[in-house]
Amino acid sequence: MFDALTAQPPDKILALMAAFREDPRSDKIDLGVGVYRDASGNTPVMRAVKAAEQGLVEEQTTKAYTGLAGDPAYAEALSGLILGPDVPRVRLAHVATPGGTGAIRQGLELIRMANPGAAIWLSDPTWPNHPAIAKYLGFDVKTYRYFDPATGGVDAAGMLNDLMKVPRGDVVVLHGCCHNPTGANLTLGQWAEVAGLLQERGAVPFVDIAYQGFGDGLEADALGVRLLVDRLPEVMIAASCSKNFGIYRERTGLLMSLVGSMAELKVTQGAMASLNRLNFSFPPDHGARVVSTILTDDALRADWEAELDAVRTSMLGLREQLAGELRTRSNSDRFGFLAAHRGMFSLLGATPEQIETMRRDHGVYMVGDSRLNIAGLNAQTVPRLAEAIVAAGV
């Protein structure tokens, strides 16, 4: 049987990680891996997470399974964080999943179960796992314009023109905030235009929100998805707690499906629970308990929000520093978009040859599409990166 298997293409980010580890230079810079790092290069455990975990160790009396959909308190707390105080609970089905990637996979499985002929529309560019999972599941994958390399911003006109071609029943994947890999976000006015167009076309939005709190703050980062939920009869949401709670290895996600009626709610909830059963039976619980503990304890929540805001402002400061260093070295403002972007990532616009030059001559490692992880920098490495970018002729 196994002799029929063919070698899978190597993961580019994992290959980049291996090359970085093997580089003996002490001043090398890793801008590839999508995790937050502090100024010392560490991915710290947040204070509130440590406190919540200590409480769980002392108070938890069982490690028995949760329900197929996960702990209801977790879904209640996280849906409230994302959708605000007016969560439409009578229309919202939800299941806990192994991370945000698990939520995306379960969401696509649900779409295939409900409408196997639906096409999946993805932004150009998008996170590579979006098309990889959709194609593996047999979907027809289409793209809509999103990023304008000339301005470093959203190609709003191109996006709307492409979405006007979406047939009824197709699914449009949207990034809730901090677009990966570009860092370019829709304005609230553009979100409203997208919502109106999707409603007119009869298409279903599927929002991937993995960076809430990393952009303009917890509330501001959720306004787009809240607008969609307010205006459309059906919305799917894949949420991740990896970044904003710093619990990457705990694999803590949530899939939410907003449906049109109470009758649809029961059937949809049952289908989502059934998919959990088929794919992994019961979802992981430790990270979910940590999140619900933090979000329902006033002191822990306040401390978590303060630390998360410090993470956010640190990345904004690095963006502004990098844009300033590049302005000085290039004698132009062509990199000003870096300060306007939000989240961990920006798409620099470098060619593969320029990326290789930066790696070879300066020890700067970034993904081949020129996505750079702002959180991989600190105040000392920003000038070196700026020097490498300008020297490579970007």
mmCIF file of C-alpha atoms in Angstrom:
data_model
loop_
_atom_site.group_PDB
_atom_site.id
_atom_site.type_symbol
_atom_site.label_atom_id
_atom_site.label_comp_id
_atom_site.label_asym_id
_atom_site.label_seq_id
_atom_site.Cartn_x
_atom_site.Cartn_y
_atom_site.Cartn_z
ATOM 1 C CA MET A 1 0.000 0.000 0.000
ATOM 2 C CA PHE A 2 2.567 2.568 1.089
ATOM 3 C CA ASP A 3 4.633 2.118 -2.054
ATOM 4 C CA ALA A 4 1.863 4.021 -3.849
ATOM 5 C CA LEU A 5 2.477 7.167 -1.795
ATOM 6 C CA THR A 6 4.250 10.080 -3.427
ATOM 7 C CA ALA A 7 6.485 12.564 -1.643
ATOM 8 C CA GLN A 8 4.676 15.669 -0.448
ATOM 9 C CA PRO A 9 6.125 19.102 -1.263
ATOM 10 C CA PRO A 10 8.228 20.389 1.636
ATOM 11 C CA ASP A 11 6.659 23.042 3.860
ATOM 12 C CA LYS A 12 8.450 26.281 2.980
ATOM 13 C CA ILE A 13 8.261 27.744 6.476
ATOM 14 C CA LEU A 14 9.598 24.565 8.106
ATOM 15 C CA ALA A 15 12.427 24.506 5.541
ATOM 16 C CA LEU A 16 13.168 28.138 6.360
ATOM 17 C CA MET A 17 13.280 27.303 10.081
ATOM 18 C CA ALA A 18 15.786 24.515 9.414
ATOM 19 C CA ALA A 19 18.012 26.776 7.310
ATOM 20 C CA PHE A 20 17.928 29.455 10.016
ATOM 21 C CA ARG A 21 18.960 26.960 12.714
ATOM 22 C CA GLU A 22 21.891 25.771 10.620
ATOM 23 C CA ASP A 23 23.185 29.292 9.932
ATOM 24 C CA PRO A 24 26.144 29.881 12.300
ATOM 25 C CA ARG A 25 25.943 33.686 12.174
ATOM 26 C CA SER A 26 25.153 35.258 15.556
ATOM 27 C CA ASP A 27 23.439 38.305 14.045
ATOM 28 C CA LYS A 28 20.944 36.388 11.866
ATOM 29 C CA ILE A 29 17.292 37.518 11.922
ATOM 30 C CA ASP A 30 14.295 35.156 11.732
ATOM 31 C CA LEU A 31 11.260 36.872 10.192
ATOM 32 C CA GLY A 32 9.565 33.720 8.916
ATOM 33 C CA VAL A 33 7.859 31.793 11.712
ATOM 34 C CA GLY A 34 4.393 33.104 12.571
ATOM 35 C CA VAL A 35 4.688 33.349 16.343
ATOM 36 C CA TYR A 36 4.971 36.405 18.564
ATOM 37 C CA ARG A 37 8.375 37.017 20.123
ATOM 38 C CA ASP A 38 9.315 39.613 22.706
ATOM 39 C CA ALA A 39 12.418 41.802 22.588
ATOM 40 C CA SER A 40 14.528 38.900 23.893
ATOM 41 C CA GLY A 41 13.340 36.577 21.142
ATOM 42 C CA ASN A 42 11.124 34.524 23.461
ATOM 43 C CA THR A 43 7.458 33.588 23.141
ATOM 44 C CA PRO A 44 6.438 34.191 26.761
ATOM 45 C CA VAL A 45 3.621 32.625 28.744
ATOM 46 C CA MET A 46 1.258 35.474 29.582
ATOM 47 C CA ARG A 47 0.799 36.343 33.257
ATOM 48 C CA ALA A 48 -2.939 35.677 33.227
ATOM 49 C CA VAL A 49 -2.393 32.322 31.513
ATOM 50 C CA LYS A 50 0.055 31.242 34.219
ATOM 51 C CA ALA A 51 -2.355 32.318 36.943
ATOM 52 C CA ALA A 52 -5.298 30.554 35.299
ATOM 53 C CA GLU A 53 -3.285 27.367 34.861
ATOM 54 C CA GLN A 54 -2.183 27.412 38.491
ATOM 55 C CA GLY A 55 -5.808 27.747 39.531
ATOM 56 C CA LEU A 56 -6.826 24.833 37.320
ATOM 57 C CA VAL A 57 -4.104 22.610 38.782
ATOM 58 C CA GLU A 58 -5.344 23.334 42.292
ATOM 59 C CA GLU A 59 -9.082 23.241 41.629
ATOM 60 C CA GLN A 60 -9.696 20.819 38.760
ATOM 61 C CA THR A 61 -11.024 17.488 40.015
ATOM 62 C CA THR A 62 -11.249 15.477 36.771
ATOM 63 C CA LYS A 63 -9.738 14.968 33.351
ATOM 64 C CA ALA A 64 -12.829 13.240 31.986
ATOM 65 C CA TYR A 65 -14.031 14.047 28.476
ATOM 66 C CA THR A 66 -15.968 17.206 27.775
ATOM 67 C CA GLY A 67 -18.969 17.083 25.424
ATOM 68 C CA LEU A 68 -18.465 16.690 21.682
ATOM 69 C CA ALA A 69 -18.842 20.453 21.242
ATOM 70 C CA GLY A 70 -16.463 21.282 24.095
ATOM 71 C CA ASP A 71 -17.057 23.206 27.295
ATOM 72 C CA PRO A 72 -20.117 25.505 26.916
ATOM 73 C CA ALA A 73 -18.486 28.130 29.176
ATOM 74 C CA TYR A 74 -15.597 28.430 26.722
ATOM 75 C CA ALA A 75 -17.890 28.922 23.726
ATOM 76 C CA GLU A 76 -19.935 31.449 25.702
ATOM 77 C CA ALA A 77 -16.881 33.453 26.743
ATOM 78 C CA LEU A 78 -15.037 33.434 23.408
ATOM 79 C CA SER A 79 -18.108 34.160 21.287
ATOM 80 C CA GLY A 80 -18.791 37.114 23.578
ATOM 81 C CA LEU A 81 -15.236 38.399 23.132
ATOM 82 C CA ILE A 82 -15.542 38.250 19.348
ATOM 83 C CA LEU A 83 -19.185 39.201 18.798
ATOM 84 C CA GLY A 84 -19.698 41.557 21.717
ATOM 85 C CA PRO A 85 -22.529 41.806 24.245
ATOM 86 C CA ASP A 86 -25.281 41.249 21.688
ATOM 87 C CA VAL A 87 -24.305 37.745 20.580
ATOM 88 C CA PRO A 88 -27.274 36.288 18.633
ATOM 89 C CA ARG A 89 -27.238 33.088 20.699
ATOM 90 C CA VAL A 90 -30.563 31.773 19.384
ATOM 91 C CA ARG A 91 -28.957 31.554 15.906
ATOM 92 C CA LEU A 92 -25.386 30.586 16.816
ATOM 93 C CA ALA A 93 -24.057 27.026 16.691
ATOM 94 C CA HIS A 94 -20.516 26.414 17.927
ATOM 95 C CA VAL A 95 -17.944 23.698 18.603
ATOM 96 C CA ALA A 96 -14.496 23.767 20.152
ATOM 97 C CA THR A 97 -11.704 22.666 17.808
ATOM 98 C CA PRO A 98 -7.960 21.902 17.865
ATOM 99 C CA GLY A 99 -6.795 25.431 17.133
ATOM 100 C CA GLY A 100 -7.931 27.877 14.492
ATOM 101 C CA THR A 101 -6.712 25.514 11.783
ATOM 102 C CA GLY A 102 -9.026 22.848 13.183
ATOM 103 C CA ALA A 103 -11.893 25.347 13.047
ATOM 104 C CA ILE A 104 -11.155 26.085 9.392
ATOM 105 C CA ARG A 105 -10.985 22.386 8.561
ATOM 106 C CA GLN A 106 -14.244 21.643 10.410
ATOM 107 C CA GLY A 107 -15.909 24.642 8.770
ATOM 108 C CA LEU A 108 -14.939 23.477 5.297
ATOM 109 C CA GLU A 109 -16.136 19.968 6.148
ATOM 110 C CA LEU A 110 -19.469 21.466 7.233
ATOM 111 C CA ILE A 111 -19.733 23.385 3.950
ATOM 112 C CA ARG A 112 -19.036 20.201 2.004
ATOM 113 C CA MET A 113 -21.756 18.429 3.987
ATOM 114 C CA ALA A 114 -24.285 21.236 3.436
ATOM 115 C CA ASN A 115 -23.425 22.318 -0.119
ATOM 116 C CA PRO A 116 -20.787 20.138 -1.814
ATOM 117 C CA GLY A 117 -21.051 22.177 -5.025
ATOM 118 C CA ALA A 118 -20.025 25.441 -3.354
ATOM 119 C CA ALA A 119 -16.829 27.121 -4.524
ATOM 120 C CA ILE A 120 -14.468 28.613 -1.939
ATOM 121 C CA TRP A 121 -13.286 32.163 -2.690
ATOM 122 C CA LEU A 122 -9.975 33.219 -1.142
ATOM 123 C CA SER A 123 -8.163 36.538 -1.042
ATOM 124 C CA ASP A 124 -5.118 36.901 -3.278
ATOM 125 C CA PRO A 125 -2.824 36.388 -1.425
ATOM 126 C CA THR A 126 -3.915 34.431 1.637
ATOM 127 C CA TRP A 127 -2.557 32.089 4.297
ATOM 128 C CA PRO A 128 -1.271 29.008 2.396
ATOM 129 C CA ASN A 129 -3.276 26.572 4.534
ATOM 130 C CA HIS A 130 -6.551 28.038 3.232
ATOM 131 C CA PRO A 131 -6.157 26.787 -0.355
ATOM 132 C CA ALA A 132 -4.281 23.681 0.759
ATOM 133 C CA ILE A 133 -7.133 22.418 2.957
ATOM 134 C CA ALA A 134 -9.886 23.497 0.556
ATOM 135 C CA LYS A 135 -8.244 21.748 -2.402
ATOM 136 C CA TYR A 136 -7.552 18.626 -0.378
ATOM 137 C CA LEU A 137 -11.265 18.443 0.445
ATOM 138 C CA GLY A 138 -12.101 18.687 -3.254
ATOM 139 C CA PHE A 139 -13.486 22.218 -3.433
ATOM 140 C CA ASP A 140 -13.320 24.420 -6.479
ATOM 141 C CA VAL A 141 -11.060 27.219 -5.220
ATOM 142 C CA LYS A 142 -11.309 30.705 -6.700
ATOM 143 C CA THR A 143 -9.605 33.951 -5.759
ATOM 144 C CA TYR A 144 -10.567 37.585 -5.454
ATOM 145 C CA ARG A 145 -8.177 40.524 -5.661
ATOM 146 C CA TYR A 146 -7.185 41.903 -2.265
ATOM 147 C CA PHE A 147 -3.691 43.415 -2.091
ATOM 148 C CA ASP A 148 -2.346 46.270 -4.179
ATOM 149 C CA PRO A 149 1.471 45.929 -4.342
ATOM 150 C CA ALA A 150 1.810 49.448 -5.715
ATOM 151 C CA THR A 151 0.308 51.073 -2.615
ATOM 152 C CA GLY A 152 0.820 48.356 -0.019
ATOM 153 C CA GLY A 153 -2.893 48.625 0.795
ATOM 154 C CA VAL A 154 -6.151 46.879 -0.015
ATOM 155 C CA ASP A 155 -7.266 46.818 -3.646
ATOM 156 C CA ALA A 156 -10.837 47.596 -2.599
ATOM 157 C CA ALA A 157 -12.131 48.264 -6.122
ATOM 158 C CA GLY A 158 -10.644 45.023 -7.454
ATOM 159 C CA MET A 159 -11.975 43.070 -4.486
ATOM 160 C CA LEU A 160 -15.529 44.347 -4.920
ATOM 161 C CA ASN A 161 -15.449 43.789 -8.674
ATOM 162 C CA ASP A 162 -14.383 40.181 -8.176
ATOM 163 C CA LEU A 163 -16.937 39.534 -5.431
ATOM 164 C CA MET A 164 -19.672 40.730 -7.781
ATOM 165 C CA LYS A 165 -19.046 37.496 -9.712
ATOM 166 C CA VAL A 166 -19.616 35.182 -6.720
ATOM 167 C CA PRO A 167 -22.632 32.910 -7.359
ATOM 168 C CA ARG A 168 -25.342 32.342 -4.777
ATOM 169 C CA GLY A 169 -24.320 29.726 -2.230
ATOM 170 C CA ASP A 170 -20.569 30.080 -2.704
ATOM 171 C CA VAL A 171 -18.389 30.787 0.340
ATOM 172 C CA VAL A 172 -16.066 33.796 0.660
ATOM 173 C CA VAL A 173 -13.206 33.472 3.159
ATOM 174 C CA LEU A 174 -12.324 36.772 4.835
ATOM 175 C CA HIS A 175 -9.609 37.646 7.344
ATOM 176 C CA GLY A 176 -11.226 39.213 10.408
ATOM 177 C CA CYS A 177 -8.257 41.516 11.075
ATOM 178 C CA CYS A 178 -4.468 41.645 10.648
ATOM 179 C CA HIS A 179 -4.560 40.061 7.193
ATOM 180 C CA ASN A 180 -2.034 37.254 6.741
ATOM 181 C CA PRO A 181 0.304 37.671 4.873
ATOM 182 C CA THR A 182 -0.135 41.310 3.854
ATOM 183 C CA GLY A 183 -0.990 43.201 7.050
ATOM 184 C CA ALA A 184 -3.413 45.358 5.012
ATOM 185 C CA ASN A 185 -6.866 45.624 6.570
ATOM 186 C CA LEU A 186 -10.281 46.649 5.320
ATOM 187 C CA THR A 187 -11.716 49.842 6.760
ATOM 188 C CA LEU A 188 -15.105 49.617 8.443
ATOM 189 C CA GLY A 189 -16.644 51.331 5.416
ATOM 190 C CA GLN A 190 -15.132 48.675 3.151
ATOM 191 C CA TRP A 191 -16.459 45.956 5.455
ATOM 192 C CA ALA A 192 -19.924 47.466 5.000
ATOM 193 C CA GLU A 193 -19.519 47.402 1.209
ATOM 194 C CA VAL A 194 -18.424 43.761 1.310
ATOM 195 C CA ALA A 195 -21.354 42.854 3.572
ATOM 196 C CA GLY A 196 -23.835 44.538 1.245
ATOM 197 C CA LEU A 197 -22.392 42.804 -1.790
ATOM 198 C CA LEU A 198 -22.384 39.354 -0.157
ATOM 199 C CA GLN A 199 -25.969 39.854 0.947
ATOM 200 C CA GLU A 200 -26.955 40.871 -2.563
ATOM 201 C CA ARG A 201 -25.151 37.881 -4.102
ATOM 202 C CA GLY A 202 -26.451 35.362 -1.585
ATOM 203 C CA ALA A 203 -22.918 34.268 -0.700
ATOM 204 C CA VAL A 204 -21.802 33.072 2.741
ATOM 205 C CA PRO A 205 -18.831 34.730 4.475
ATOM 206 C CA PHE A 206 -16.401 32.502 6.383
ATOM 207 C CA VAL A 207 -14.280 34.715 8.654
ATOM 208 C CA ASP A 208 -10.883 33.555 9.893
ATOM 209 C CA ILE A 209 -10.117 35.663 12.974
ATOM 210 C CA ALA A 210 -6.783 34.608 14.438
ATOM 211 C CA TYR A 211 -5.287 37.920 15.612
ATOM 212 C CA GLN A 212 -7.970 39.787 17.553
ATOM 213 C CA GLY A 213 -6.198 42.314 19.772
ATOM 214 C CA PHE A 214 -3.026 42.424 17.654
ATOM 215 C CA GLY A 215 -4.212 45.214 15.340
ATOM 216 C CA ASP A 216 -6.094 48.215 16.740
ATOM 217 C CA GLY A 217 -7.415 46.604 19.938
ATOM 218 C CA LEU A 218 -9.859 43.878 20.942
ATOM 219 C CA GLU A 219 -13.009 45.842 20.121
ATOM 220 C CA ALA A 220 -11.785 47.531 16.942
ATOM 221 C CA ASP A 221 -10.427 44.284 15.530
ATOM 222 C CA ALA A 222 -13.827 42.593 15.863
ATOM 223 C CA LEU A 223 -15.943 45.305 14.213
ATOM 224 C CA GLY A 224 -15.823 43.740 10.751
ATOM 225 C CA VAL A 225 -17.105 40.335 11.813
ATOM 226 C CA ARG A 226 -19.739 41.954 14.057
ATOM 227 C CA LEU A 227 -20.984 43.969 11.091
ATOM 228 C CA LEU A 228 -21.345 40.795 9.023
ATOM 229 C CA VAL A 229 -23.229 39.026 11.821
ATOM 230 C CA ASP A 230 -25.530 42.013 12.186
ATOM 231 C CA ARG A 231 -26.402 42.201 8.488
ATOM 232 C CA LEU A 232 -26.274 38.694 7.021
ATOM 233 C CA PRO A 233 -28.453 35.642 7.682
ATOM 234 C CA GLU A 234 -25.564 33.159 7.566
ATOM 235 C CA VAL A 235 -21.964 33.674 8.697
ATOM 236 C CA MET A 236 -19.226 31.199 9.610
ATOM 237 C CA ILE A 237 -16.351 32.139 11.929
ATOM 238 C CA ALA A 238 -13.125 30.274 12.703
ATOM 239 C CA ALA A 239 -11.448 31.680 15.818
ATOM 240 C CA SER A 240 -8.015 30.987 17.285
ATOM 241 C CA CYS A 241 -6.633 31.718 20.756
ATOM 242 C CA SER A 242 -3.048 30.852 19.835
ATOM 243 C CA LYS A 243 -1.821 34.388 19.317
ATOM 244 C CA ASN A 244 -3.818 36.670 21.605
ATOM 245 C CA PHE A 245 -3.522 34.294 24.577
ATOM 246 C CA GLY A 246 -0.075 33.004 23.578
ATOM 247 C CA ILE A 247 -1.180 29.358 23.915
ATOM 248 C CA TYR A 248 0.011 28.087 20.540
ATOM 249 C CA ARG A 249 0.723 24.526 21.657
ATOM 250 C CA GLU A 250 -2.607 24.120 23.485
ATOM 251 C CA ARG A 251 -4.476 24.144 20.132
ATOM 252 C CA THR A 252 -7.459 26.210 21.225
ATOM 253 C CA GLY A 253 -10.003 27.178 18.576
ATOM 254 C CA LEU A 254 -13.727 27.653 18.047
ATOM 255 C CA LEU A 255 -15.959 27.241 15.003
ATOM 256 C CA MET A 256 -19.156 29.303 14.985
ATOM 257 C CA SER A 257 -22.008 29.137 12.477
ATOM 258 C CA LEU A 258 -24.713 31.794 12.407
ATOM 259 C CA VAL A 259 -27.861 30.274 10.908
ATOM 260 C CA GLY A 260 -31.181 31.632 9.681
ATOM 261 C CA SER A 261 -33.650 30.018 12.100
ATOM 262 C CA MET A 262 -34.089 28.023 15.295
ATOM 263 C CA ALA A 263 -34.892 24.909 13.257
ATOM 264 C CA GLU A 264 -31.609 25.269 11.366
ATOM 265 C CA LEU A 265 -29.735 25.815 14.629
ATOM 266 C CA LYS A 266 -30.497 22.366 16.028
ATOM 267 C CA VAL A 267 -29.559 20.583 12.806
ATOM 268 C CA THR A 268 -26.389 22.644 12.324
ATOM 269 C CA GLN A 269 -25.251 22.147 15.916
ATOM 270 C CA GLY A 270 -25.784 18.412 15.512
ATOM 271 C CA ALA A 271 -23.821 18.323 12.260
ATOM 272 C CA MET A 272 -20.914 20.242 13.776
ATOM 273 C CA ALA A 273 -20.802 17.945 16.815
ATOM 274 C CA SER A 274 -20.926 14.925 14.488
ATOM 275 C CA LEU A 275 -17.924 16.230 12.539
ATOM 276 C CA ASN A 276 -16.007 16.613 15.788
ATOM 277 C CA ARG A 277 -16.861 12.997 16.626
ATOM 278 C CA LEU A 278 -15.719 11.754 13.231
ATOM 279 C CA ASN A 279 -12.468 13.715 13.115
ATOM 280 C CA PHE A 280 -11.134 13.692 16.672
ATOM 281 C CA SER A 281 -14.045 12.746 18.945
ATOM 282 C CA PHE A 282 -13.735 15.207 21.852
ATOM 283 C CA PRO A 283 -11.896 18.517 21.449
ATOM 284 C CA PRO A 284 -8.890 19.435 23.614
ATOM 285 C CA ASP A 285 -9.904 21.214 26.804
ATOM 286 C CA HIS A 286 -6.934 22.620 28.716
ATOM 287 C CA GLY A 287 -6.492 25.760 26.614
ATOM 288 C CA ALA A 288 -10.252 26.263 26.468
ATOM 289 C CA ARG A 289 -10.458 26.167 30.291
ATOM 290 C CA VAL A 290 -7.612 28.664 30.532
ATOM 291 C CA VAL A 291 -9.370 31.052 28.127
ATOM 292 C CA SER A 292 -12.776 30.804 29.805
ATOM 293 C CA THR A 293 -11.156 31.243 33.239
ATOM 294 C CA ILE A 294 -9.437 34.442 32.124
ATOM 295 C CA LEU A 295 -12.441 35.887 30.332
ATOM 296 C CA THR A 296 -14.808 35.300 33.261
ATOM 297 C CA ASP A 297 -12.509 36.577 36.031
ATOM 298 C CA ASP A 298 -12.382 40.385 36.207
ATOM 299 C CA ALA A 299 -8.831 40.607 37.581
ATOM 300 C CA LEU A 300 -7.356 38.029 35.220
ATOM 301 C CA ARG A 301 -9.127 39.563 32.251
ATOM 302 C CA ALA A 302 -7.862 43.046 33.081
ATOM 303 C CA ASP A 303 -4.288 41.754 33.399
ATOM 304 C CA TRP A 304 -4.577 39.786 30.139
ATOM 305 C CA GLU A 305 -5.947 42.801 28.268
ATOM 306 C CA ALA A 306 -3.132 45.000 29.615
ATOM 307 C CA GLU A 307 -0.435 42.543 28.541
ATOM 308 C CA LEU A 308 -2.081 41.997 25.153
ATOM 309 C CA ASP A 309 -2.220 45.760 24.597
ATOM 310 C CA ALA A 310 1.486 45.985 25.427
ATOM 311 C CA VAL A 311 2.174 43.317 22.781
ATOM 312 C CA ARG A 312 0.104 45.252 20.246
ATOM 313 C CA THR A 313 1.746 48.610 20.913
ATOM 314 C CA SER A 314 5.189 47.002 20.817
ATOM 315 C CA MET A 315 4.527 45.739 17.285
ATOM 316 C CA LEU A 316 3.177 49.139 16.240
ATOM 317 C CA GLY A 317 6.334 50.744 17.584
ATOM 318 C CA LEU A 318 8.515 48.342 15.606
ATOM 319 C CA ARG A 319 6.504 49.102 12.470
ATOM 320 C CA GLU A 320 7.009 52.831 12.903
ATOM 321 C CA GLN A 321 10.702 52.380 13.662
ATOM 322 C CA LEU A 322 11.229 50.219 10.569
ATOM 323 C CA ALA A 323 9.329 52.636 8.316
ATOM 324 C CA GLY A 324 11.426 55.498 9.723
ATOM 325 C CA GLU A 325 14.748 53.670 9.264
ATOM 326 C CA LEU A 326 13.806 52.827 5.682
ATOM 327 C CA ARG A 327 12.735 56.390 5.001
ATOM 328 C CA THR A 328 16.155 57.615 6.142
ATOM 329 C CA ARG A 329 18.150 55.004 4.233
ATOM 330 C CA SER A 330 16.159 55.059 0.988
ATOM 331 C CA ASN A 331 15.492 58.807 1.037
ATOM 332 C CA SER A 332 11.868 58.027 0.129
ATOM 333 C CA ASP A 333 8.572 57.159 1.778
ATOM 334 C CA ARG A 334 7.898 54.111 -0.371
ATOM 335 C CA PHE A 335 7.914 51.886 2.728
ATOM 336 C CA GLY A 336 5.399 53.999 4.625
ATOM 337 C CA PHE A 337 2.796 51.248 4.237
ATOM 338 C CA LEU A 338 4.670 49.205 6.870
ATOM 339 C CA ALA A 339 3.549 51.634 9.568
ATOM 340 C CA ALA A 340 -0.038 51.548 8.295
ATOM 341 C CA HIS A 341 -0.273 47.741 8.335
ATOM 342 C CA ARG A 342 -1.542 45.894 11.380
ATOM 343 C CA GLY A 343 -0.736 42.609 13.098
ATOM 344 C CA MET A 344 2.350 40.445 12.926
ATOM 345 C CA PHE A 345 2.878 40.412 9.168
ATOM 346 C CA SER A 346 3.563 42.649 6.215
ATOM 347 C CA LEU A 347 4.243 41.832 2.591
ATOM 348 C CA LEU A 348 7.432 43.681 1.739
ATOM 349 C CA GLY A 349 7.263 43.367 -2.048
ATOM 350 C CA ALA A 350 10.754 41.919 -2.525
ATOM 351 C CA THR A 351 11.610 39.543 -5.369
ATOM 352 C CA PRO A 352 12.929 36.013 -4.686
ATOM 353 C CA GLU A 353 16.357 37.205 -5.799
ATOM 354 C CA GLN A 354 16.277 40.101 -3.328
ATOM 355 C CA ILE A 355 15.133 37.762 -0.541
ATOM 356 C CA GLU A 356 18.038 35.423 -1.304
ATOM 357 C CA THR A 357 20.449 38.383 -1.296
ATOM 358 C CA MET A 358 19.226 39.452 2.155
ATOM 359 C CA ARG A 359 19.628 35.899 3.448
ATOM 360 C CA ARG A 360 23.083 35.403 1.946
ATOM 361 C CA ASP A 361 24.589 38.792 2.727
ATOM 362 C CA HIS A 362 22.795 39.808 5.914
ATOM 363 C CA GLY A 363 21.396 36.643 7.529
ATOM 364 C CA VAL A 364 17.801 37.861 7.108
ATOM 365 C CA TYR A 365 15.343 34.985 6.754
ATOM 366 C CA MET A 366 11.847 35.608 5.405
ATOM 367 C CA VAL A 367 9.299 33.575 3.431
ATOM 368 C CA GLY A 368 9.664 33.507 -0.359
ATOM 369 C CA ASP A 369 6.651 35.750 -0.966
ATOM 370 C CA SER A 370 8.484 38.418 1.128
ATOM 371 C CA ARG A 371 6.164 38.113 4.123
ATOM 372 C CA LEU A 372 8.015 39.369 7.175
ATOM 373 C CA ASN A 373 7.048 38.815 10.797
ATOM 374 C CA ILE A 374 7.293 42.167 12.566
ATOM 375 C CA ALA A 375 7.274 40.351 15.920
ATOM 376 C CA GLY A 376 10.572 38.713 14.956
ATOM 377 C CA LEU A 377 12.287 42.094 15.343
ATOM 378 C CA ASN A 378 13.462 44.231 18.231
ATOM 379 C CA ALA A 379 14.798 47.775 18.491
ATOM 380 C CA GLN A 380 18.366 46.583 17.808
ATOM 381 C CA THR A 381 17.607 44.428 14.756
ATOM 382 C CA VAL A 382 15.319 46.947 12.986
ATOM 383 C CA PRO A 383 18.243 49.087 11.679
ATOM 384 C CA ARG A 384 20.039 45.966 10.411
ATOM 385 C CA LEU A 385 16.931 44.839 8.575
ATOM 386 C CA ALA A 386 16.457 48.269 7.036
ATOM 387 C CA GLU A 387 20.071 48.228 5.857
ATOM 388 C CA ALA A 388 19.584 44.768 4.314
ATOM 389 C CA ILE A 389 16.368 45.809 2.520
ATOM 390 C CA VAL A 390 17.935 48.884 0.950
ATOM 391 C CA ALA A 391 21.204 47.099 0.100
ATOM 392 C CA ALA A 392 19.223 44.368 -1.704
ATOM 393 C CA GLY A 393 17.539 47.007 -3.864
ATOM 394 C CA VAL A 394 13.976 46.376 -2.683
#
